[in-house]
mmCIF file of C-alpha atoms in Angstrom:
data_model
loop_
_atom_site.group_PDB
_atom_site.id
_atom_site.type_symbol
_atom_site.label_atom_id
_atom_site.label_comp_id
_atom_site.label_asym_id
_atom_site.label_seq_id
_atom_site.Cartn_x
_atom_site.Cartn_y
_atom_site.Cartn_z
ATOM 1 C CA UNK A 6 12.685 -0.167 9.576
ATOM 2 C CA UNK A 7 15.132 -2.698 8.231
ATOM 3 C CA UNK A 8 14.636 -4.196 4.906
ATOM 4 C CA UNK A 9 14.024 -7.475 6.443
ATOM 5 C CA UNK A 10 11.813 -6.321 9.040
ATOM 6 C CA UNK A 11 9.666 -4.702 6.413
ATOM 7 C CA UNK A 12 9.382 -7.524 4.257
ATOM 8 C CA UNK A 13 8.493 -9.733 7.351
ATOM 9 C CA UNK A 14 5.649 -7.174 8.275
ATOM 10 C CA UNK A 15 4.457 -7.282 4.656
ATOM 11 C CA UNK A 16 4.412 -11.151 4.630
ATOM 12 C CA UNK A 17 2.464 -11.165 7.917
ATOM 13 C CA UNK A 18 -0.097 -8.726 6.399
ATOM 14 C CA UNK A 19 -0.446 -10.580 3.373
ATOM 15 C CA UNK A 20 -1.409 -13.916 4.755
ATOM 16 C CA UNK A 21 -3.447 -12.554 7.943
ATOM 17 C CA UNK A 22 -5.390 -10.471 5.484
ATOM 18 C CA UNK A 23 -6.006 -13.383 3.000
ATOM 19 C CA UNK A 24 -6.963 -15.750 5.811
ATOM 20 C CA UNK A 25 -9.232 -13.128 7.222
ATOM 21 C CA UNK A 26 -10.778 -12.490 3.767
ATOM 22 C CA UNK A 27 -11.559 -16.363 3.670
ATOM 23 C CA UNK A 28 -13.279 -16.089 7.091
ATOM 24 C CA UNK A 29 -15.240 -13.038 6.308
ATOM 25 C CA UNK A 30 -16.655 -14.694 3.207
ATOM 26 C CA UNK A 31 -17.571 -17.717 5.479
ATOM 27 C CA UNK A 32 -19.379 -15.558 7.620
ATOM 28 C CA UNK A 33 -21.399 -14.069 4.830
ATOM 29 C CA UNK A 34 -22.165 -17.695 3.697
ATOM 30 C CA UNK A 35 -23.372 -18.618 7.193
ATOM 31 C CA UNK A 36 -25.576 -15.537 7.417
ATOM 32 C CA UNK A 37 -27.566 -16.688 4.332
ATOM 33 C CA UNK A 38 -28.443 -13.162 3.625
ATOM 34 C CA UNK A 39 -26.332 -12.505 0.530
ATOM 35 C CA UNK A 40 -22.741 -12.897 -0.623
ATOM 36 C CA UNK A 41 -20.128 -10.729 -2.296
ATOM 37 C CA UNK A 42 -20.282 -10.788 -6.089
ATOM 38 C CA UNK A 43 -17.599 -13.513 -6.617
ATOM 39 C CA UNK A 44 -19.071 -15.481 -3.574
ATOM 40 C CA UNK A 45 -22.501 -15.542 -5.412
ATOM 41 C CA UNK A 46 -20.652 -17.283 -8.156
ATOM 42 C CA UNK A 47 -18.625 -19.467 -6.154
ATOM 43 C CA UNK A 48 -21.876 -20.688 -4.165
ATOM 44 C CA UNK A 49 -23.773 -21.224 -7.297
ATOM 45 C CA UNK A 50 -20.974 -23.470 -8.781
ATOM 46 C CA UNK A 51 -20.753 -25.278 -5.753
ATOM 47 C CA UNK A 52 -24.251 -26.298 -5.705
ATOM 48 C CA UNK A 53 -24.056 -27.434 -9.105
ATOM 49 C CA UNK A 54 -20.951 -29.343 -9.078
ATOM 50 C CA UNK A 55 -20.934 -30.925 -5.502
ATOM 51 C CA UNK A 56 -17.540 -29.129 -4.626
ATOM 52 C CA UNK A 57 -17.268 -27.150 -1.413
ATOM 53 C CA UNK A 58 -17.464 -23.361 -1.990
ATOM 54 C CA UNK A 59 -13.801 -23.127 -0.889
ATOM 55 C CA UNK A 60 -12.784 -25.615 -3.599
ATOM 56 C CA UNK A 61 -14.883 -23.932 -6.074
ATOM 57 C CA UNK A 62 -13.089 -20.533 -5.250
ATOM 58 C CA UNK A 63 -9.604 -22.108 -5.631
ATOM 59 C CA UNK A 64 -10.725 -23.518 -9.021
ATOM 60 C CA UNK A 65 -12.301 -20.338 -10.218
ATOM 61 C CA UNK A 66 -9.007 -18.287 -8.999
ATOM 62 C CA UNK A 67 -6.707 -20.501 -11.015
ATOM 63 C CA UNK A 68 -8.924 -20.313 -14.099
ATOM 64 C CA UNK A 69 -9.054 -16.503 -13.786
ATOM 65 C CA UNK A 70 -5.250 -16.410 -13.404
ATOM 66 C CA UNK A 71 -4.977 -18.264 -16.823
ATOM 67 C CA UNK A 72 -6.743 -15.266 -18.464
ATOM 68 C CA UNK A 73 -3.792 -13.225 -17.272
ATOM 69 C CA UNK A 74 -1.699 -14.796 -20.077
ATOM 70 C CA UNK A 75 -3.111 -12.981 -23.023
ATOM 71 C CA UNK A 76 -3.303 -9.735 -20.878
ATOM 72 C CA UNK A 77 0.495 -10.088 -20.428
ATOM 73 C CA UNK A 78 0.103 -9.676 -16.486
ATOM 74 C CA UNK A 79 2.638 -10.746 -14.131
ATOM 75 C CA UNK A 80 1.510 -12.438 -10.940
ATOM 76 C CA UNK A 81 3.175 -11.663 -7.503
ATOM 77 C CA UNK A 82 3.321 -13.700 -4.317
ATOM 78 C CA UNK A 83 -0.016 -12.192 -3.225
ATOM 79 C CA UNK A 84 -1.703 -13.287 -6.349
ATOM 80 C CA UNK A 85 -0.699 -16.941 -6.035
ATOM 81 C CA UNK A 86 -1.281 -17.069 -2.311
ATOM 82 C CA UNK A 87 -4.820 -15.472 -2.928
ATOM 83 C CA UNK A 88 -5.729 -18.404 -5.184
ATOM 84 C CA UNK A 89 -5.322 -21.008 -2.399
ATOM 85 C CA UNK A 90 -5.373 -19.472 0.817
ATOM 86 C CA UNK A 91 -8.871 -17.735 0.785
ATOM 87 C CA UNK A 92 -10.474 -21.053 -0.184
ATOM 88 C CA UNK A 93 -8.953 -23.070 2.526
ATOM 89 C CA UNK A 94 -9.740 -20.325 5.115
ATOM 90 C CA UNK A 95 -13.231 -20.224 3.702
ATOM 91 C CA UNK A 96 -13.909 -24.000 4.035
ATOM 92 C CA UNK A 97 -12.109 -24.185 7.270
ATOM 93 C CA UNK A 98 -14.296 -21.560 9.029
ATOM 94 C CA UNK A 99 -17.528 -23.052 7.836
ATOM 95 C CA UNK A 100 -16.624 -26.355 9.103
ATOM 96 C CA UNK A 101 -16.298 -24.555 12.607
ATOM 97 C CA UNK A 102 -19.220 -22.135 12.582
ATOM 98 C CA UNK A 103 -22.379 -23.624 14.122
ATOM 99 C CA UNK A 104 -25.616 -23.259 12.108
ATOM 100 C CA UNK A 105 -27.325 -19.941 12.478
ATOM 101 C CA UNK A 106 -31.063 -20.397 11.916
ATOM 102 C CA UNK A 107 -32.630 -17.087 13.704
ATOM 103 C CA UNK A 108 -32.434 -13.618 12.081
ATOM 104 C CA UNK A 109 -31.012 -12.432 15.484
ATOM 105 C CA UNK A 110 -27.928 -14.582 14.896
ATOM 106 C CA UNK A 111 -27.577 -14.278 10.992
ATOM 107 C CA UNK A 112 -27.511 -10.280 10.986
ATOM 108 C CA UNK A 113 -24.556 -9.977 13.056
ATOM 109 C CA UNK A 114 -22.822 -12.575 10.947
ATOM 110 C CA UNK A 115 -23.534 -10.570 7.912
ATOM 111 C CA UNK A 116 -22.499 -7.298 9.357
ATOM 112 C CA UNK A 117 -19.209 -8.838 10.868
ATOM 113 C CA UNK A 118 -18.408 -10.458 7.517
ATOM 114 C CA UNK A 119 -18.769 -7.255 5.604
ATOM 115 C CA UNK A 120 -16.607 -5.312 8.172
ATOM 116 C CA UNK A 121 -13.931 -8.024 8.416
ATOM 117 C CA UNK A 122 -13.860 -8.159 4.485
ATOM 118 C CA UNK A 123 -12.916 -4.494 4.416
ATOM 119 C CA UNK A 124 -10.286 -4.982 6.931
ATOM 120 C CA UNK A 125 -8.927 -8.037 5.321
ATOM 121 C CA UNK A 126 -8.896 -6.155 1.851
ATOM 122 C CA UNK A 127 -6.975 -3.292 3.462
ATOM 123 C CA UNK A 128 -4.193 -5.657 5.163
ATOM 124 C CA UNK A 129 -3.390 -7.807 2.088
ATOM 125 C CA UNK A 130 -3.633 -5.042 -0.618
ATOM 126 C CA UNK A 131 -1.283 -2.718 1.661
ATOM 127 C CA UNK A 132 1.213 -5.355 1.896
ATOM 128 C CA UNK A 133 1.899 -4.828 -1.934
ATOM 129 C CA UNK A 134 2.652 -8.513 -3.162
ATOM 130 C CA UNK A 135 0.448 -8.163 -6.145
ATOM 131 C CA UNK A 136 -3.457 -8.023 -6.744
ATOM 132 C CA UNK A 137 -5.618 -11.015 -6.601
ATOM 133 C CA UNK A 138 -6.474 -12.953 -9.822
ATOM 134 C CA UNK A 139 -9.960 -11.351 -10.115
ATOM 135 C CA UNK A 140 -8.694 -7.949 -9.513
ATOM 136 C CA UNK A 141 -5.768 -8.437 -11.945
ATOM 137 C CA UNK A 142 -8.352 -9.318 -14.447
ATOM 138 C CA UNK A 143 -10.185 -6.112 -14.026
ATOM 139 C CA UNK A 144 -7.103 -3.860 -14.201
ATOM 140 C CA UNK A 145 -5.638 -5.885 -17.059
ATOM 141 C CA UNK A 146 -8.698 -5.386 -19.224
ATOM 142 C CA UNK A 147 -8.666 -1.613 -18.350
ATOM 143 C CA UNK A 148 -5.104 -1.501 -19.580
ATOM 144 C CA UNK A 149 -5.600 -3.372 -22.708
ATOM 145 C CA UNK A 150 -8.962 -1.838 -23.565
ATOM 146 C CA UNK A 151 -8.342 1.707 -22.445
ATOM 147 C CA UNK A 152 -11.904 1.694 -20.652
ATOM 148 C CA UNK A 153 -12.170 2.940 -17.205
ATOM 149 C CA UNK A 154 -11.626 0.470 -14.105
ATOM 150 C CA UNK A 155 -15.004 1.380 -12.982
ATOM 151 C CA UNK A 156 -16.555 0.151 -16.170
ATOM 152 C CA UNK A 157 -14.467 -3.005 -16.300
ATOM 153 C CA UNK A 158 -15.461 -3.834 -12.714
ATOM 154 C CA UNK A 159 -19.012 -3.202 -13.121
ATOM 155 C CA UNK A 160 -19.212 -5.411 -16.246
ATOM 156 C CA UNK A 161 -17.234 -8.273 -14.679
ATOM 157 C CA UNK A 162 -19.287 -8.205 -11.320
ATOM 158 C CA UNK A 163 -22.678 -7.793 -12.964
ATOM 159 C CA UNK A 164 -21.573 -10.824 -15.158
ATOM 160 C CA UNK A 165 -20.449 -12.970 -12.191
ATOM 161 C CA UNK A 166 -23.549 -12.072 -10.023
ATOM 162 C CA UNK A 167 -25.938 -12.836 -12.684
ATOM 163 C CA UNK A 168 -24.411 -16.089 -13.532
ATOM 164 C CA UNK A 169 -24.154 -17.110 -9.897
ATOM 165 C CA UNK A 170 -27.895 -16.317 -9.120
ATOM 166 C CA UNK A 171 -28.819 -18.359 -12.037
ATOM 167 C CA UNK A 172 -26.680 -21.149 -10.784
ATOM 168 C CA UNK A 173 -28.175 -20.928 -7.214
ATOM 169 C CA UNK A 174 -25.881 -18.466 -5.488
ATOM 170 C CA UNK A 175 -27.519 -16.247 -2.699
ATOM 171 C CA UNK A 176 -28.306 -12.672 -3.513
ATOM 172 C CA UNK A 177 -29.801 -10.475 -0.558
ATOM 173 C CA UNK A 178 -29.460 -7.557 1.662
ATOM 174 C CA UNK A 179 -25.709 -8.745 2.423
ATOM 175 C CA UNK A 180 -24.856 -8.261 -1.279
ATOM 176 C CA UNK A 181 -26.203 -4.824 -1.541
ATOM 177 C CA UNK A 182 -24.591 -3.792 1.825
ATOM 178 C CA UNK A 183 -21.290 -5.166 0.547
ATOM 179 C CA UNK A 184 -21.615 -3.334 -2.731
ATOM 180 C CA UNK A 185 -22.174 -0.145 -0.890
ATOM 181 C CA UNK A 186 -19.666 -0.232 1.937
ATOM 182 C CA UNK A 187 -16.660 -2.237 0.630
ATOM 183 C CA UNK A 188 -15.216 0.750 -1.329
ATOM 184 C CA UNK A 189 -15.098 3.350 1.844
ATOM 185 C CA UNK A 190 -14.073 0.477 4.170
ATOM 186 C CA UNK A 191 -11.106 -0.839 2.030
ATOM 187 C CA UNK A 192 -10.069 2.989 1.677
ATOM 188 C CA UNK A 193 -10.147 3.396 5.287
ATOM 189 C CA UNK A 194 -8.196 0.108 6.303
ATOM 190 C CA UNK A 195 -5.799 0.699 3.410
ATOM 191 C CA UNK A 196 -4.802 3.941 5.232
ATOM 192 C CA UNK A 197 -4.939 2.045 8.757
ATOM 193 C CA UNK A 198 -2.557 -0.706 7.302
ATOM 194 C CA UNK A 199 -0.454 1.473 5.079
ATOM 195 C CA UNK A 200 3.461 0.653 5.417
ATOM 196 C CA UNK A 201 6.112 2.898 5.486
ATOM 197 C CA UNK A 202 8.381 2.815 2.405
ATOM 198 C CA UNK A 203 11.160 0.242 2.653
ATOM 199 C CA UNK A 204 14.916 1.463 2.456
ATOM 200 C CA UNK A 205 15.357 -0.847 -0.522
ATOM 201 C CA UNK A 206 13.186 -2.533 -2.864
ATOM 202 C CA UNK A 207 12.009 -6.110 -2.654
ATOM 203 C CA UNK A 208 12.875 -8.773 -4.917
ATOM 204 C CA UNK A 209 9.533 -10.349 -4.826
ATOM 205 C CA UNK A 210 7.291 -9.508 -7.772
ATOM 206 C CA UNK A 211 4.287 -7.200 -6.868
ATOM 207 C CA UNK A 212 2.005 -4.988 -8.705
ATOM 208 C CA UNK A 213 1.274 -1.358 -8.017
ATOM 209 C CA UNK A 214 -2.414 -0.521 -7.126
ATOM 210 C CA UNK A 215 -3.811 1.639 -9.927
ATOM 211 C CA UNK A 216 -5.031 4.974 -8.898
ATOM 212 C CA UNK A 217 -8.690 4.883 -8.177
ATOM 213 C CA UNK A 218 -9.012 1.159 -7.943
ATOM 214 C CA UNK A 219 -10.084 -0.562 -5.031
ATOM 215 C CA UNK A 220 -8.864 -3.918 -5.434
ATOM 216 C CA UNK A 221 -10.689 -7.217 -3.970
ATOM 217 C CA UNK A 222 -9.909 -10.923 -4.653
#
């Protein structure tokens, strides 16, 4: 594959993946059966501030990105795109989705949201344009403290879930299902959407995915 074609495919994967991530988050919100960890925080803050959940996602993403400065991390195109595109896709999808009142409608929304989130994660991470702000915070703390990525991820996600729940975010079966399945789903879709090596290196800043880390936004 030519260098231009390789970069073109990577860009498509990046932006399709980020858009679908926002769609998947909206499906989980619409199900009302529990959100992913950061989604719990975003929803809780949205209920307290009057902002939309997508707007909160953008604000939180930008705030987390500022924490990269003392960690001496360099954002990539995917990092900056992550901040804005997921929140926009989240709000846009919620505006189009009809209300789901019955459990018969809400359960498929939850399952579709979790599955689509795994596919979206594989798409945008395989594009190799840098991790999302929240994932970079996790790996940056790992690099600076020497603690395991698993420990850093656990501390961060427990903190955001607990904070979001106190603020009014939704925790439920969807939260548990997401926690149990996102790792295997992301690994599977990373293999599905893996790109062949380019003939020459890209000039766009990107970050390597640390071994053993499943990065999410």
